[in-house]
Amino acid sequence: GMWEMFKSQNCGLISLREQFDTSTAAGEMMLYNMANLAQFERRLTSERVSASRIDRVSRGLYTGGVIPLGLRKVEGKKGHLEIDPETGKMVRLIFETFLKEESMSRTAKWLNDNGHRPKKDIRGGGRIMRLSQFTTGSLQSILKNKSYIGKISYMQNGEEKESKAVWAAIIDE
């Protein structure tokens, strides 16, 4: 890393605050110990955040990211979502239309031709922009999203798992 680059250029590091000098054996040992402790702290924090997220999602709670079309946050209840009356109807219409049309491209065409548009406002975290019309890609992400049947999928130790969500299903399986 950076320390190896310093050494290859015959550079040392003297810290006035921590009072060590890497030109000495004790100073170099101190630098490595500090770097190891910093790395340990970063990994420990990462493990705690990951464990907390897995705990929350395994209990069926929303853990962040873009809230799926048709759902909205429940004010005052962290991790809880509910069906949005307006966009929830659109999600049901999307699934019903797909069952009739039997094709994502025909479903997208029917929705767009009949004036149905995805809602533009994004709630929750994330930076994706919703398109002004339905595409086969946007429909695929909706049709495959288990949030609509009241379930959450997540990865734990490389294994895909599923939990019952705390919110009601918009459609049945």
Coordinates of C-alpha atoms in Angstrom, one line a residue, residues 4 47 54 84 94-95 97 100 136 168:
E4 CA 5.4 0.4 0.8
E47 CA -20.2 -6.6 10.2
I54 CA -30.1 -9.0 8.1
D84 CA -50.3 3.5 -1.6
I94 CA -49.8 -4.0 -14.5
F95 CA -50.1 -7.6 -13.3
T97 CA -52.6 -6.6 -18.0
K100 CA -54.0 -10.9 -20.4
T136 CA -40.1 -4.0 -20.8
A168 CA -49.9 -6.4 3.2

